[in-house]
């Protein structure tokens, strides 16, 4: 019985992306599966506060954003002991699918997925990140 409770726990995701519409649709598509609980913000600095406060299971992070870039946010996440171990999946429009595939879906040791991304692609990538956990 205890094992069923653990398996049914939703994966908590923090999405940090300055494109409000993208965030809305990612949240909608992931949450409608019943497997995910998604919090969104369009601000890197607010994302850092939410990550530290909420400690999500995964952070989806855009690379190109005003104020703080995704790289700067990722650096600050690593420097904070409360957030250093939270996996980050970069989501970007600056790399094509082909470029991402040629890098085996990683950049600087972090997972990467190219925009536009379908809900199925995103869920498959998240499933791979959590496989074996």
Coordinates of C-alpha atoms in Angstrom, one line a residue:
X1 CA 0.0 0.0 0.0
X2 CA 2.8 2.4 0.9
X3 CA 4.5 1.7 -2.5
X4 CA 1.3 2.7 -4.4
X5 CA 1.2 6.1 -2.6
X6 CA 4.8 6.8 -3.6
X7 CA 4.2 5.9 -7.2
X8 CA 1.1 8.1 -7.5
X9 CA 2.9 11.2 -6.2
X10 CA 2.8 13.9 -8.8
X11 CA 6.1 15.2 -10.2
X12 CA 6.4 18.8 -9.2
X13 CA 7.8 21.0 -11.9
X14 CA 8.8 24.7 -12.0
X15 CA 8.8 26.2 -15.4
X16 CA 10.9 29.4 -15.8
X17 CA 10.2 30.9 -19.3
X18 CA 9.6 34.5 -20.3
X19 CA 7.0 33.4 -22.9
X20 CA 3.8 33.4 -20.9
X21 CA 1.8 31.6 -23.6
X22 CA 4.4 28.8 -23.8
X23 CA 4.2 28.4 -20.0
X24 CA 0.4 28.3 -20.1
X25 CA 0.3 25.5 -22.6
X26 CA 3.1 23.5 -21.0
X27 CA 1.3 23.7 -17.7
X28 CA -2.1 22.8 -19.3
X29 CA -0.7 19.8 -21.2
X30 CA 1.4 18.3 -18.4
X31 CA -1.2 18.8 -15.7
X32 CA -4.0 17.2 -17.7
X33 CA -2.2 13.9 -17.6
X34 CA -2.6 13.9 -13.8
X35 CA 1.1 13.1 -13.4
X36 CA 2.5 16.6 -12.9
X37 CA 2.0 19.7 -10.8
X38 CA 3.4 22.7 -12.6
X39 CA 4.2 26.2 -11.3
X40 CA 5.2 28.8 -13.9
X41 CA 7.0 32.1 -13.8
X42 CA 8.3 34.4 -16.5
X43 CA 11.1 35.8 -14.3
X44 CA 14.5 34.3 -13.6
X45 CA 14.8 36.0 -10.2
X46 CA 11.3 34.9 -9.2
X47 CA 12.1 31.4 -10.4
X48 CA 15.1 31.3 -8.1
X49 CA 12.9 32.3 -5.1
X50 CA 10.2 29.7 -6.0
X51 CA 12.9 27.0 -6.5
X52 CA 14.3 27.6 -3.1
X53 CA 10.9 27.9 -1.4
X54 CA 9.1 25.0 -3.1
X55 CA 12.0 22.6 -4.0
X56 CA 10.4 21.2 -7.2
X57 CA 11.4 17.8 -8.5
X58 CA 12.4 19.3 -11.8
X59 CA 13.0 22.8 -13.3
X60 CA 12.2 23.5 -16.9
X61 CA 14.4 26.5 -17.9
X62 CA 14.4 28.7 -20.9
X63 CA 17.9 29.9 -21.9
X64 CA 17.2 33.3 -23.5
X65 CA 15.3 35.5 -21.1
X66 CA 15.5 39.2 -20.1
X67 CA 16.9 40.1 -16.7
X68 CA 18.6 36.8 -15.9
X69 CA 19.5 34.3 -18.6
X70 CA 18.8 30.6 -18.1
X71 CA 22.5 30.1 -17.7
X72 CA 22.7 32.6 -14.9
X73 CA 19.7 31.1 -13.2
X74 CA 21.2 27.6 -13.5
X75 CA 24.5 28.9 -12.0
X76 CA 22.7 30.4 -9.0
X77 CA 20.6 27.2 -8.5
X78 CA 23.9 25.3 -8.3
X79 CA 25.4 27.7 -5.8
X80 CA 22.4 27.4 -3.4
X81 CA 22.5 24.2 -1.3
X82 CA 18.7 24.1 -1.3
X83 CA 18.5 23.9 -5.1
X84 CA 21.8 22.5 -6.2
X85 CA 20.5 18.9 -6.6
X86 CA 17.3 19.8 -8.5
X87 CA 17.5 18.5 -12.1
X88 CA 17.3 21.2 -14.8
X89 CA 16.0 20.7 -18.3
X90 CA 16.9 23.6 -20.6
X91 CA 14.2 24.4 -23.2
X92 CA 15.4 26.6 -26.0
X93 CA 14.6 28.0 -29.4
X94 CA 18.2 28.9 -30.1
X95 CA 19.2 25.3 -30.9
X96 CA 17.5 23.2 -33.6
X97 CA 16.3 19.6 -32.9
X98 CA 19.3 18.4 -35.1
X99 CA 21.8 20.4 -33.0
X100 CA 20.3 19.1 -29.8
X101 CA 20.4 15.5 -31.0
X102 CA 24.1 16.0 -32.1
X103 CA 24.8 16.9 -28.5
X104 CA 23.0 13.9 -27.2
X105 CA 20.4 16.2 -25.7
X106 CA 22.7 17.9 -23.2
X107 CA 24.6 21.2 -22.8
X108 CA 27.1 21.7 -20.0
X109 CA 26.0 18.4 -18.5
X110 CA 22.4 19.6 -18.3
X111 CA 19.5 18.1 -20.4
X112 CA 18.3 20.2 -23.3
X113 CA 15.2 20.1 -25.5
X114 CA 14.5 22.3 -28.5
X115 CA 11.4 24.5 -29.0
X116 CA 8.9 24.0 -30.4
X117 CA 8.3 20.9 -28.3
X118 CA 5.3 18.7 -28.4
X119 CA 3.7 17.6 -25.1
X120 CA 4.7 14.0 -26.0
X121 CA 8.3 14.9 -26.5
X122 CA 8.5 16.8 -23.3
X123 CA 6.9 14.0 -21.3
X124 CA 9.2 11.4 -22.8
X125 CA 12.2 13.6 -21.9
X126 CA 10.9 14.0 -18.3
X127 CA 10.3 10.3 -18.1
X128 CA 13.9 9.6 -19.2
X129 CA 15.2 12.0 -16.5
X130 CA 13.2 10.2 -13.8
X131 CA 13.8 6.6 -15.0
X132 CA 15.2 4.6 -12.2
X133 CA 14.4 7.1 -9.5

